Structures are given as C-alpha cells and as structure tokens.
Amino acid sequence: MRKKVSIIGAGNVGATTALYISELDIADVVLVDVVDGIAKGKALDFMESSPVRGFHVNITGISGYDEIANSDIVVVTAGLARKPGMTREDLLFRNAEIIAGITDQIKRKAPNCIIIMVTNPLDVMAYLAWKKSGFSHNKVIGMAGVLDSARLKYFISKELSISSKDIQALVLGGHGDSMVPLSRFCTVSGIPITKLMSEEKVNELNERTKNAGAEIVEFLKTGSAYYSPAASVAEMVETILKSTKRILPCGAYLSGEYGLKDIYIGVPVVLGPLGIDRVIELELTKEELNSLNSSAETILKSIKLIDTVI
Ligand code: A3D
C-alpha cells in the first residue's frame, strides 16, 4: 500500500506542494479545495504531466473530505491572505475559523494522520489545530523553520559564491518579524559562518531572512511566496515518510523546553515517522533567549485572542 498525503487548500502553496510531493514518487496525493473544480482541475493537469515527468503516484482533486481517509499526513494550506482594509486581527479570526472547521474534518476522516500546518499566522494555527484535533502534540507540526533556514542558506550561498548544500543554518522562534536566526549555529562544512564573513554581513543576511517573505510579496503584489514554502513542506513530508529522522527546525509544542509552556514555536526537532520524535533544547545566550521570549509573547497574545474559536 502506498502512503497517502492529503493537502487542504489547492491554492499556490497547496498545488505546488502537491506537485513536489508527487515528483518524489513516495505517496499518493489528495488535493482538497473548498472552491469546486479547482483541486480537480489541477490534479488532472498534474496527472497529465506524469508521463513526461516520470512519476507513478496518483493525484486526486476533490472539494469534499471523504478521500482524505487513511492519510498518513495532512498538510493544511487553506486560508485567506490579508486583503486591503483587513487588519492582522481580522485575518487571524477568519483563518482561525477556517482552520477550526478543517481540523474537525481531519479529526473525523483521518484520525491517525500527522498534521503539517502551513496557514498563517503559523504558530497560532498549529496550536489551534492541535487543540481542536485532540491529537498528541507530536503529531501536529508547523512548517516555517525549514523555509526560514532555507532562505538564510540561500543568502549565505550567494554572498560566499558557494554551494548551498554544505550550509547549515538555524532559525528559531515564531514565523514572522520576530523570528530568531542563530548565527552561532550557522556553519559551512563545519566552518562557523563568522569565520567566513564579517559580523555586519551576518546581521545583514539575518535581517534579509526576517523580511524575506515581505520582499517577495512586494514583487508579486497579489500573493505571497509559494515555491520555497512548498519545497519546505515536501522536505518535511519526505523526512517523515522515509523515517530518516533528520533534525529540522519546525513549529513544535513546548512543555517547558526553553522555559516556554503551552505554545507552538519554531525550534529544532528530530522528525521521525510518528511526527516530532523530540525537541532539541539548545543552550541559548541571554540575548538569544530574550529574542525567543519576545517572539513567544507575540504568539501567546494571538492565541489568547482566538480563545473563543479554540
Ligand atoms: P492561496 O493561493 O490563496 O490558496 C489558499 C487556498 O485555500 C485557496 O485555493 C482557497 O480556495 C482555499 N481555501 C480557503 N478556505 C478553504 C477551506 N475551508 N477548505 C479548503 N480550502 C480552502 O494562498 P497560498 O497558497 O499562497 O497560501 C496559503 C496559506 O499559507 C496562507 O495562510 C499563507 O499565509 C500561508 N503561507 C505560509 C507560509 C509559511 O512559511 C508558514 C508560507 C507561504 C504561505
């Protein structure tokens, strides 16, 4: 029996994720969207590319939830983007309602799956899905750290004119302005990044990483990044399904690690076949811990705001 990955939301991130996962040839993919025809049309289009791209898995597109039954992983990318005149809070409430509804469906139809949350605000939506699903917290994971670290790796590789393959970079904290890039843990083939570039340059690349999402929105005008987010989801899916137990930065539930409790936030974890195997707790400097705490405060404030939906 092939593994099965369902993706809720067949928009830019969802559809691109479906394509990347299909091309890995490791799982059948079910694409779900509330707008009738979108998922079906895209799935059929992808399948018609399979003879050329050489993958053998099946992609199904639907507007209901029956087909997600027995999914090993459900990736949630459904939601709204901020529209003119909409505050961040409005968006928070609208997406919270959407995610609450979707989580109900996942709980009913795929009670044994692992949920990977992508919808923003990421850490809050991951918390909501965990609470609403009643799943064990190792089975609800947020995707952000893989993307934020990938962006930092890319900027470093461009700066040093070297392959990004040998770069290790770590970004902690909430997904957004408050993320915490940790240059102390950033290396190129084991060489600390600070030996290869000045501190000013390191800080500049960290800042660019924090604003990387906004930089792309500024170019696109009507949407946000989706190729790199989708690639990051596919990496998490591959890690889980192939049981490679890689250490990846993910949105994880903390119950005391880093001095934080009852929150989802980005930290390095061992990602195993059952979800988060364990959280890796690093010894942080006072300054790094302060940044992580202020990132956590922002997330906790938003969690409080959607108390009624939870
Ligand atoms: P978009 O292309 O608008 O796709 C969203 C899709 O969700 C649309 O096709 C909608 O029809 C669909 N949808 C809405 N409500 C439902 C529902 N109840 N059930 C099923 N489908 C529904 O957006 P996108 O793909 O660019 O982004 C999707 C989400 O991911 C947004 O919340 C983004 O902010 C977020 N995102 C997060 C990251 C991270 O790194 C965490 C990166 C990129 C995007």
mmCIF file of N, CA and C in Angstrom, residues 51-172:
data_model
loop_
_atom_site.group_PDB
_atom_site.id
_atom_site.type_symbol
_atom_site.label_atom_id
_atom_site.label_comp_id
_atom_site.label_asym_id
_atom_site.label_seq_id
_atom_site.Cartn_x
_atom_site.Cartn_y
_atom_site.Cartn_z
ATOM 1 N N PRO A 51 3.435 11.334 -17.437
ATOM 2 C CA PRO A 51 4.217 10.592 -18.440
ATOM 3 C C PRO A 51 5.517 11.324 -18.820
ATOM 4 N N VAL A 52 5.494 12.635 -18.709
ATOM 5 C CA VAL A 52 6.685 13.408 -19.067
ATOM 6 C C VAL A 52 7.651 13.478 -17.891
ATOM 7 N N ARG A 53 7.090 13.715 -16.694
ATOM 8 C CA ARG A 53 7.942 13.884 -15.507
ATOM 9 C C ARG A 53 8.331 12.540 -14.885
ATOM 10 N N GLY A 54 7.622 11.483 -15.250
ATOM 11 C CA GLY A 54 8.037 10.137 -14.839
ATOM 12 C C GLY A 54 7.663 9.744 -13.421
ATOM 13 N N PHE A 55 6.577 10.282 -12.867
ATOM 14 C CA PHE A 55 6.148 9.788 -11.553
ATOM 15 C C PHE A 55 4.949 8.860 -11.705
ATOM 16 N N HIS A 56 4.774 8.000 -10.699
ATOM 17 C CA HIS A 56 3.760 6.952 -10.818
ATOM 18 C C HIS A 56 2.655 7.045 -9.781
ATOM 19 N N VAL A 57 2.789 7.969 -8.837
ATOM 20 C CA VAL A 57 1.755 8.075 -7.805
ATOM 21 C C VAL A 57 0.509 8.729 -8.397
ATOM 22 N N ASN A 58 -0.561 8.611 -7.637
ATOM 23 C CA ASN A 58 -1.830 9.148 -8.115
ATOM 24 C C ASN A 58 -2.173 10.466 -7.410
ATOM 25 N N ILE A 59 -2.673 11.431 -8.150
ATOM 26 C CA ILE A 59 -3.112 12.688 -7.524
ATOM 27 C C ILE A 59 -4.609 12.837 -7.795
ATOM 28 N N THR A 60 -5.364 13.025 -6.708
ATOM 29 C CA THR A 60 -6.811 13.173 -6.831
ATOM 30 C C THR A 60 -7.193 14.561 -6.351
ATOM 31 N N GLY A 61 -8.103 15.205 -7.027
ATOM 32 C CA GLY A 61 -8.576 16.521 -6.580
ATOM 33 C C GLY A 61 -10.050 16.465 -6.257
ATOM 34 N N ILE A 62 -10.437 17.005 -5.095
ATOM 35 C CA ILE A 62 -11.842 16.973 -4.697
ATOM 36 C C ILE A 62 -12.211 18.234 -3.909
ATOM 37 N N SER A 63 -13.517 18.430 -3.705
ATOM 38 C CA SER A 63 -13.931 19.567 -2.880
ATOM 39 C C SER A 63 -14.538 19.100 -1.557
ATOM 40 N N GLY A 64 -14.540 17.789 -1.312
ATOM 41 C CA GLY A 64 -15.030 17.267 -0.021
ATOM 42 C C GLY A 64 -13.897 16.567 0.709
ATOM 43 N N TYR A 65 -14.237 15.918 1.817
ATOM 44 C CA TYR A 65 -13.168 15.359 2.662
ATOM 45 C C TYR A 65 -13.095 13.830 2.682
ATOM 46 N N ASP A 66 -14.061 13.145 1.984
ATOM 47 C CA ASP A 66 -14.088 11.675 2.083
ATOM 48 C C ASP A 66 -12.760 11.038 1.691
ATOM 49 N N GLU A 67 -12.151 11.593 0.650
ATOM 50 C CA GLU A 67 -10.922 10.974 0.108
ATOM 51 C C GLU A 67 -9.706 11.107 1.019
ATOM 52 N N ILE A 68 -9.798 11.938 2.063
ATOM 53 C CA ILE A 68 -8.595 12.075 2.915
ATOM 54 C C ILE A 68 -8.484 10.933 3.936
ATOM 55 N N ALA A 69 -9.503 10.062 3.952
ATOM 56 C CA ALA A 69 -9.479 8.934 4.900
ATOM 57 C C ALA A 69 -8.181 8.143 4.752
ATOM 58 N N ASN A 70 -7.641 7.720 5.869
ATOM 59 C CA ASN A 70 -6.399 6.920 5.916
ATOM 60 C C ASN A 70 -5.158 7.677 5.451
ATOM 61 N N SER A 71 -5.200 8.989 5.473
ATOM 62 C CA SER A 71 -3.994 9.749 5.110
ATOM 63 C C SER A 71 -2.929 9.529 6.177
ATOM 64 N N ASP A 72 -1.683 9.425 5.738
ATOM 65 C CA ASP A 72 -0.574 9.374 6.694
ATOM 66 C C ASP A 72 -0.251 10.788 7.163
ATOM 67 N N ILE A 73 -0.342 11.724 6.234
ATOM 68 C CA ILE A 73 -0.059 13.128 6.566
ATOM 69 C C ILE A 73 -1.136 14.008 5.924
ATOM 70 N N VAL A 74 -1.601 15.017 6.649
ATOM 71 C CA VAL A 74 -2.474 16.031 6.052
ATOM 72 C C VAL A 74 -1.772 17.386 6.183
ATOM 73 N N VAL A 75 -1.535 18.013 5.057
ATOM 74 C CA VAL A 75 -0.886 19.327 5.033
ATOM 75 C C VAL A 75 -1.993 20.378 4.891
ATOM 76 N N VAL A 76 -2.006 21.375 5.771
ATOM 77 C CA VAL A 76 -3.076 22.371 5.714
ATOM 78 C C VAL A 76 -2.536 23.694 5.171
ATOM 79 N N THR A 77 -2.988 24.052 3.985
ATOM 80 C CA THR A 77 -2.550 25.319 3.368
ATOM 81 C C THR A 77 -3.745 26.214 3.047
ATOM 82 N N ALA A 78 -4.923 25.845 3.550
ATOM 83 C CA ALA A 78 -6.127 26.617 3.223
ATOM 84 C C ALA A 78 -6.177 27.874 4.068
ATOM 85 N N GLY A 79 -6.695 28.911 3.489
ATOM 86 C CA GLY A 79 -6.846 30.135 4.273
ATOM 87 C C GLY A 79 -6.864 31.348 3.391
ATOM 88 N N LEU A 80 -7.021 32.477 4.036
ATOM 89 C CA LEU A 80 -7.085 33.732 3.295
ATOM 90 C C LEU A 80 -5.766 34.466 3.450
ATOM 91 N N ALA A 81 -5.469 35.272 2.454
ATOM 92 C CA ALA A 81 -4.340 36.196 2.584
ATOM 93 C C ALA A 81 -4.954 37.534 3.004
ATOM 94 N N ARG A 82 -4.126 38.405 3.580
ATOM 95 C CA ARG A 82 -4.656 39.695 4.030
ATOM 96 C C ARG A 82 -5.070 40.536 2.812
ATOM 97 N N LYS A 83 -6.281 41.072 2.873
ATOM 98 C CA LYS A 83 -6.763 41.917 1.778
ATOM 99 C C LYS A 83 -6.718 43.371 2.229
ATOM 100 N N PRO A 84 -6.727 44.327 1.257
ATOM 101 C CA PRO A 84 -6.703 45.733 1.657
ATOM 102 C C PRO A 84 -7.838 46.034 2.644
ATOM 103 N N GLY A 85 -7.525 46.755 3.698
ATOM 104 C CA GLY A 85 -8.549 47.129 4.683
ATOM 105 C C GLY A 85 -8.716 46.095 5.789
ATOM 106 N N MET A 86 -8.072 44.956 5.638
ATOM 107 C CA MET A 86 -8.199 43.879 6.633
ATOM 108 C C MET A 86 -7.043 44.000 7.621
ATOM 109 N N THR A 87 -7.351 44.004 8.900
ATOM 110 C CA THR A 87 -6.256 44.077 9.875
ATOM 111 C C THR A 87 -5.697 42.670 10.076
ATOM 112 N N ARG A 88 -4.524 42.595 10.721
ATOM 113 C CA ARG A 88 -3.931 41.294 11.046
ATOM 114 C C ARG A 88 -4.874 40.504 11.946
ATOM 115 N N GLU A 89 -5.583 41.253 12.813
ATOM 116 C CA GLU A 89 -6.520 40.570 13.727
ATOM 117 C C GLU A 89 -7.688 39.968 12.971
ATOM 118 N N ASP A 90 -8.213 40.755 11.981
ATOM 119 C CA ASP A 90 -9.318 40.214 11.160
ATOM 120 C C ASP A 90 -8.877 38.902 10.520
ATOM 121 N N LEU A 91 -7.654 38.939 9.977
ATOM 122 C CA LEU A 91 -7.128 37.755 9.285
ATOM 123 C C LEU A 91 -6.999 36.579 10.260
ATOM 124 N N LEU A 92 -6.530 36.910 11.450
ATOM 125 C CA LEU A 92 -6.369 35.886 12.480
ATOM 126 C C LEU A 92 -7.706 35.190 12.747
ATOM 127 N N PHE A 93 -8.773 35.978 12.917
ATOM 128 C CA PHE A 93 -10.086 35.385 13.210
ATOM 129 C C PHE A 93 -10.622 34.581 12.032
ATOM 130 N N ARG A 94 -10.492 35.150 10.821
ATOM 131 C CA ARG A 94 -11.025 34.457 9.640
ATOM 132 C C ARG A 94 -10.313 33.116 9.439
ATOM 133 N N ASN A 95 -8.982 33.151 9.520
ATOM 134 C CA ASN A 95 -8.235 31.903 9.313
ATOM 135 C C ASN A 95 -8.456 30.927 10.459
ATOM 136 N N ALA A 96 -8.639 31.450 11.659
ATOM 137 C CA ALA A 96 -8.910 30.563 12.795
ATOM 138 C C ALA A 96 -10.213 29.796 12.562
ATOM 139 N N GLU A 97 -11.225 30.492 12.030
ATOM 140 C CA GLU A 97 -12.495 29.800 11.756
ATOM 141 C C GLU A 97 -12.298 28.724 10.695
ATOM 142 N N ILE A 98 -11.554 29.072 9.660
ATOM 143 C CA ILE A 98 -11.305 28.103 8.576
ATOM 144 C C ILE A 98 -10.552 26.883 9.121
ATOM 145 N N ILE A 99 -9.504 27.126 9.887
ATOM 146 C CA ILE A 99 -8.674 26.015 10.399
ATOM 147 C C ILE A 99 -9.457 25.162 11.399
ATOM 148 N N ALA A 100 -10.304 25.812 12.198
ATOM 149 C CA ALA A 100 -11.122 25.034 13.143
ATOM 150 C C ALA A 100 -12.023 24.062 12.376
ATOM 151 N N GLY A 101 -12.657 24.553 11.313
ATOM 152 C CA GLY A 101 -13.551 23.704 10.501
ATOM 153 C C GLY A 101 -12.789 22.560 9.843
ATOM 154 N N ILE A 102 -11.635 22.879 9.303
ATOM 155 C CA ILE A 102 -10.827 21.860 8.610
ATOM 156 C C ILE A 102 -10.330 20.808 9.611
ATOM 157 N N THR A 103 -9.924 21.278 10.787
ATOM 158 C CA THR A 103 -9.416 20.328 11.799
ATOM 159 C C THR A 103 -10.502 19.337 12.195
ATOM 160 N N ASP A 104 -11.738 19.816 12.294
ATOM 161 C CA ASP A 104 -12.862 18.914 12.597
ATOM 162 C C ASP A 104 -12.958 17.799 11.570
ATOM 163 N N GLN A 105 -12.828 18.191 10.309
ATOM 164 C CA GLN A 105 -12.909 17.203 9.216
ATOM 165 C C GLN A 105 -11.750 16.214 9.298
ATOM 166 N N ILE A 106 -10.561 16.728 9.583
ATOM 167 C CA ILE A 106 -9.381 15.844 9.667
ATOM 168 C C ILE A 106 -9.568 14.838 10.798
ATOM 169 N N LYS A 107 -10.051 15.349 11.922
ATOM 170 C CA LYS A 107 -10.255 14.506 13.104
ATOM 171 C C LYS A 107 -11.231 13.365 12.791
ATOM 172 N N ARG A 108 -12.281 13.709 12.019
ATOM 173 C CA ARG A 108 -13.292 12.696 11.710
ATOM 174 C C ARG A 108 -12.811 11.686 10.663
ATOM 175 N N LYS A 109 -12.167 12.217 9.615
ATOM 176 C CA LYS A 109 -11.854 11.340 8.464
ATOM 177 C C LYS A 109 -10.448 10.738 8.504
ATOM 178 N N ALA A 110 -9.514 11.397 9.168
ATOM 179 C CA ALA A 110 -8.132 10.867 9.159
ATOM 180 C C ALA A 110 -7.539 10.957 10.565
ATOM 181 N N PRO A 111 -8.165 10.259 11.516
ATOM 182 C CA PRO A 111 -7.791 10.438 12.930
ATOM 183 C C PRO A 111 -6.375 9.989 13.279
ATOM 184 N N ASN A 112 -5.746 9.251 12.370
ATOM 185 C CA ASN A 112 -4.396 8.754 12.692
ATOM 186 C C ASN A 112 -3.279 9.497 11.960
ATOM 187 N N CYS A 113 -3.644 10.588 11.303
ATOM 188 C CA CYS A 113 -2.618 11.255 10.479
ATOM 189 C C CYS A 113 -1.721 12.176 11.302
ATOM 190 N N ILE A 114 -0.668 12.627 10.638
ATOM 191 C CA ILE A 114 0.161 13.711 11.173
ATOM 192 C C ILE A 114 -0.288 14.977 10.434
ATOM 193 N N ILE A 115 -0.496 16.059 11.163
ATOM 194 C CA ILE A 115 -0.896 17.319 10.518
ATOM 195 C C ILE A 115 0.330 18.224 10.370
ATOM 196 N N ILE A 116 0.560 18.726 9.160
ATOM 197 C CA ILE A 116 1.579 19.770 8.967
ATOM 198 C C ILE A 116 0.831 21.065 8.646
ATOM 199 N N MET A 117 0.955 22.040 9.534
ATOM 200 C CA MET A 117 0.250 23.310 9.343
ATOM 201 C C MET A 117 1.123 24.284 8.558
ATOM 202 N N VAL A 118 0.493 24.972 7.594
ATOM 203 C CA VAL A 118 1.216 25.987 6.798
ATOM 204 C C VAL A 118 0.508 27.341 6.881
ATOM 205 N N THR A 119 -0.799 27.302 7.107
ATOM 206 C CA THR A 119 -1.587 28.540 7.115
ATOM 207 C C THR A 119 -1.090 29.513 8.187
ATOM 208 N N ASN A 120 -1.075 30.779 7.833
ATOM 209 C CA ASN A 120 -0.638 31.842 8.760
ATOM 210 C C ASN A 120 -1.794 32.427 9.554
ATOM 211 N N PRO A 121 -1.553 32.991 10.709
ATOM 212 C CA PRO A 121 -0.272 33.026 11.409
ATOM 213 C C PRO A 121 0.102 31.637 11.942
ATOM 214 N N LEU A 122 1.238 31.162 11.455
ATOM 215 C CA LEU A 122 1.600 29.743 11.520
ATOM 216 C C LEU A 122 1.534 29.121 12.916
ATOM 217 N N ASP A 123 2.230 29.735 13.859
ATOM 218 C CA ASP A 123 2.352 29.100 15.174
ATOM 219 C C ASP A 123 1.000 29.047 15.895
ATOM 220 N N VAL A 124 0.193 30.079 15.651
ATOM 221 C CA VAL A 124 -1.133 30.136 16.282
ATOM 222 C C VAL A 124 -2.064 29.094 15.657
ATOM 223 N N MET A 125 -1.993 28.958 14.328
ATOM 224 C CA MET A 125 -2.847 27.981 13.646
ATOM 225 C C MET A 125 -2.435 26.545 14.004
ATOM 226 N N ALA A 126 -1.136 26.326 14.204
ATOM 227 C CA ALA A 126 -0.673 24.986 14.625
ATOM 228 C C ALA A 126 -1.233 24.676 16.011
ATOM 229 N N TYR A 127 -1.196 25.665 16.892
ATOM 230 C CA TYR A 127 -1.732 25.483 18.251
ATOM 231 C C TYR A 127 -3.228 25.154 18.179
ATOM 232 N N LEU A 128 -3.932 25.928 17.350
ATOM 233 C CA LEU A 128 -5.381 25.732 17.207
ATOM 234 C C LEU A 128 -5.689 24.316 16.701
ATOM 235 N N ALA A 129 -4.964 23.885 15.674
ATOM 236 C CA ALA A 129 -5.206 22.545 15.109
ATOM 237 C C ALA A 129 -4.903 21.462 16.144
ATOM 238 N N TRP A 130 -3.857 21.667 16.922
ATOM 239 C CA TRP A 130 -3.531 20.674 17.959
ATOM 240 C C TRP A 130 -4.656 20.600 18.986
ATOM 241 N N LYS A 131 -5.104 21.779 19.461
ATOM 242 C CA LYS A 131 -6.154 21.824 20.488
ATOM 243 C C LYS A 131 -7.442 21.200 19.984
ATOM 244 N N LYS A 132 -7.851 21.631 18.766
ATOM 245 C CA LYS A 132 -9.129 21.189 18.207
ATOM 246 C C LYS A 132 -9.127 19.713 17.856
ATOM 247 N N SER A 133 -7.978 19.221 17.420
ATOM 248 C CA SER A 133 -7.927 17.827 16.963
ATOM 249 C C SER A 133 -7.914 16.849 18.129
ATOM 250 N N GLY A 134 -7.346 17.294 19.232
ATOM 251 C CA GLY A 134 -7.167 16.356 20.344
ATOM 252 C C GLY A 134 -6.025 15.375 20.064
ATOM 253 N N PHE A 135 -5.275 15.603 18.984
ATOM 254 C CA PHE A 135 -4.144 14.727 18.645
ATOM 255 C C PHE A 135 -3.032 14.940 19.664
ATOM 256 N N SER A 136 -2.158 13.946 19.738
ATOM 257 C CA SER A 136 -0.991 14.132 20.595
ATOM 258 C C SER A 136 -0.116 15.214 19.940
ATOM 259 N N HIS A 137 0.578 16.019 20.771
ATOM 260 C CA HIS A 137 1.214 17.200 20.162
ATOM 261 C C HIS A 137 2.370 16.865 19.232
ATOM 262 N N ASN A 138 2.913 15.652 19.342
ATOM 263 C CA ASN A 138 3.998 15.308 18.401
ATOM 264 C C ASN A 138 3.477 15.097 16.988
ATOM 265 N N LYS A 139 2.125 14.988 16.852
ATOM 266 C CA LYS A 139 1.549 14.735 15.528
ATOM 267 C C LYS A 139 1.005 15.984 14.851
ATOM 268 N N VAL A 140 1.180 17.134 15.470
ATOM 269 C CA VAL A 140 0.775 18.397 14.825
ATOM 270 C C VAL A 140 2.020 19.278 14.761
ATOM 271 N N ILE A 141 2.429 19.615 13.549
ATOM 272 C CA ILE A 141 3.733 20.267 13.343
ATOM 273 C C ILE A 141 3.559 21.497 12.449
ATOM 274 N N GLY A 142 4.250 22.559 12.777
ATOM 275 C CA GLY A 142 4.193 23.754 11.941
ATOM 276 C C GLY A 142 5.368 23.804 10.969
ATOM 277 N N MET A 143 5.089 24.228 9.734
ATOM 278 C CA MET A 143 6.172 24.407 8.764
ATOM 279 C C MET A 143 6.549 25.883 8.714
ATOM 280 N N ALA A 144 7.744 26.215 9.103
ATOM 281 C CA ALA A 144 8.241 27.587 8.951
ATOM 282 C C ALA A 144 9.755 27.596 9.024
ATOM 283 N N GLY A 145 10.302 26.894 10.024
ATOM 284 C CA GLY A 145 11.745 26.915 10.240
ATOM 285 C C GLY A 145 12.534 26.375 9.053
ATOM 286 N N VAL A 146 11.993 25.350 8.396
ATOM 287 C CA VAL A 146 12.715 24.795 7.237
ATOM 288 C C VAL A 146 12.815 25.875 6.155
ATOM 289 N N LEU A 147 11.701 26.588 5.970
ATOM 290 C CA LEU A 147 11.693 27.667 4.971
ATOM 291 C C LEU A 147 12.619 28.815 5.377
ATOM 292 N N ASP A 148 12.485 29.283 6.604
ATOM 293 C CA ASP A 148 13.304 30.426 7.044
ATOM 294 C C ASP A 148 14.791 30.070 6.979
ATOM 295 N N SER A 149 15.133 28.850 7.362
ATOM 296 C CA SER A 149 16.543 28.424 7.304
ATOM 297 C C SER A 149 17.008 28.286 5.855
ATOM 298 N N ALA A 150 16.120 27.801 5.000
ATOM 299 C CA ALA A 150 16.480 27.663 3.574
ATOM 300 C C ALA A 150 16.796 29.031 2.971
ATOM 301 N N ARG A 151 15.986 30.004 3.363
ATOM 302 C CA ARG A 151 16.221 31.360 2.841
ATOM 303 C C ARG A 151 17.575 31.883 3.308
ATOM 304 N N LEU A 152 17.879 31.668 4.579
ATOM 305 C CA LEU A 152 19.172 32.122 5.110
ATOM 306 C C LEU A 152 20.317 31.390 4.400
ATOM 307 N N LYS A 153 20.152 30.086 4.189
ATOM 308 C CA LYS A 153 21.195 29.307 3.490
ATOM 309 C C LYS A 153 21.419 29.867 2.086
ATOM 310 N N TYR A 154 20.320 30.191 1.416
ATOM 311 C CA TYR A 154 20.435 30.724 0.054
ATOM 312 C C TYR A 154 21.203 32.056 0.054
ATOM 313 N N PHE A 155 20.861 32.934 0.996
ATOM 314 C CA PHE A 155 21.527 34.246 1.035
ATOM 315 C C PHE A 155 23.024 34.071 1.328
ATOM 316 N N ILE A 156 23.345 33.123 2.216
ATOM 317 C CA ILE A 156 24.759 32.868 2.539
ATOM 318 C C ILE A 156 25.487 32.317 1.312
ATOM 319 N N SER A 157 24.834 31.403 0.610
ATOM 320 C CA SER A 157 25.497 30.789 -0.560
ATOM 321 C C SER A 157 25.763 31.843 -1.634
ATOM 322 N N LYS A 158 24.820 32.785 -1.785
ATOM 323 C CA LYS A 158 25.023 33.859 -2.788
ATOM 324 C C LYS A 158 26.169 34.758 -2.358
ATOM 325 N N GLU A 159 26.186 35.085 -1.074
ATOM 326 C CA GLU A 159 27.210 36.010 -0.558
ATOM 327 C C GLU A 159 28.611 35.413 -0.714
ATOM 328 N N LEU A 160 28.729 34.095 -0.443
ATOM 329 C CA LEU A 160 30.060 33.474 -0.464
ATOM 330 C C LEU A 160 30.379 32.797 -1.791
ATOM 331 N N SER A 161 29.416 32.824 -2.710
ATOM 332 C CA SER A 161 29.578 32.139 -4.004
ATOM 333 C C SER A 161 29.962 30.669 -3.800
ATOM 334 N N ILE A 162 29.181 29.992 -2.981
ATOM 335 C CA ILE A 162 29.431 28.569 -2.742
ATOM 336 C C ILE A 162 28.110 27.804 -2.812
ATOM 337 N N SER A 163 28.231 26.491 -2.864
ATOM 338 C CA SER A 163 27.028 25.661 -2.908
ATOM 339 C C SER A 163 26.234 25.802 -1.609
ATOM 340 N N SER A 164 24.918 25.822 -1.722
ATOM 341 C CA SER A 164 24.084 25.900 -0.519
ATOM 342 C C SER A 164 24.022 24.532 0.180
ATOM 343 N N LYS A 165 24.492 23.499 -0.513
ATOM 344 C CA LYS A 165 24.399 22.123 0.010
ATOM 345 C C LYS A 165 25.170 21.955 1.320
ATOM 346 N N ASP A 166 26.279 22.658 1.442
ATOM 347 C CA ASP A 166 27.133 22.457 2.613
ATOM 348 C C ASP A 166 26.803 23.410 3.761
ATOM 349 N N ILE A 167 25.770 24.211 3.581
ATOM 350 C CA ILE A 167 25.463 25.217 4.615
ATOM 351 C C ILE A 167 24.425 24.684 5.602
ATOM 352 N N GLN A 168 24.720 24.854 6.874
ATOM 353 C CA GLN A 168 23.769 24.533 7.936
ATOM 354 C C GLN A 168 23.354 25.855 8.569
ATOM 355 N N ALA A 169 22.072 26.109 8.638
ATOM 356 C CA ALA A 169 21.620 27.355 9.261
ATOM 357 C C ALA A 169 20.415 27.050 10.126
ATOM 358 N N LEU A 170 20.253 27.816 11.177
ATOM 359 C CA LEU A 170 19.179 27.541 12.118
ATOM 360 C C LEU A 170 18.424 28.826 12.449
ATOM 361 N N VAL A 171 17.104 28.779 12.248
ATOM 362 C CA VAL A 171 16.269 29.927 12.605
ATOM 363 C C VAL A 171 15.220 29.435 13.592
ATOM 364 N N LEU A 172 15.146 30.079 14.727
ATOM 365 C CA LEU A 172 14.169 29.688 15.761
ATOM 366 C C LEU A 172 13.059 30.725 15.852
#
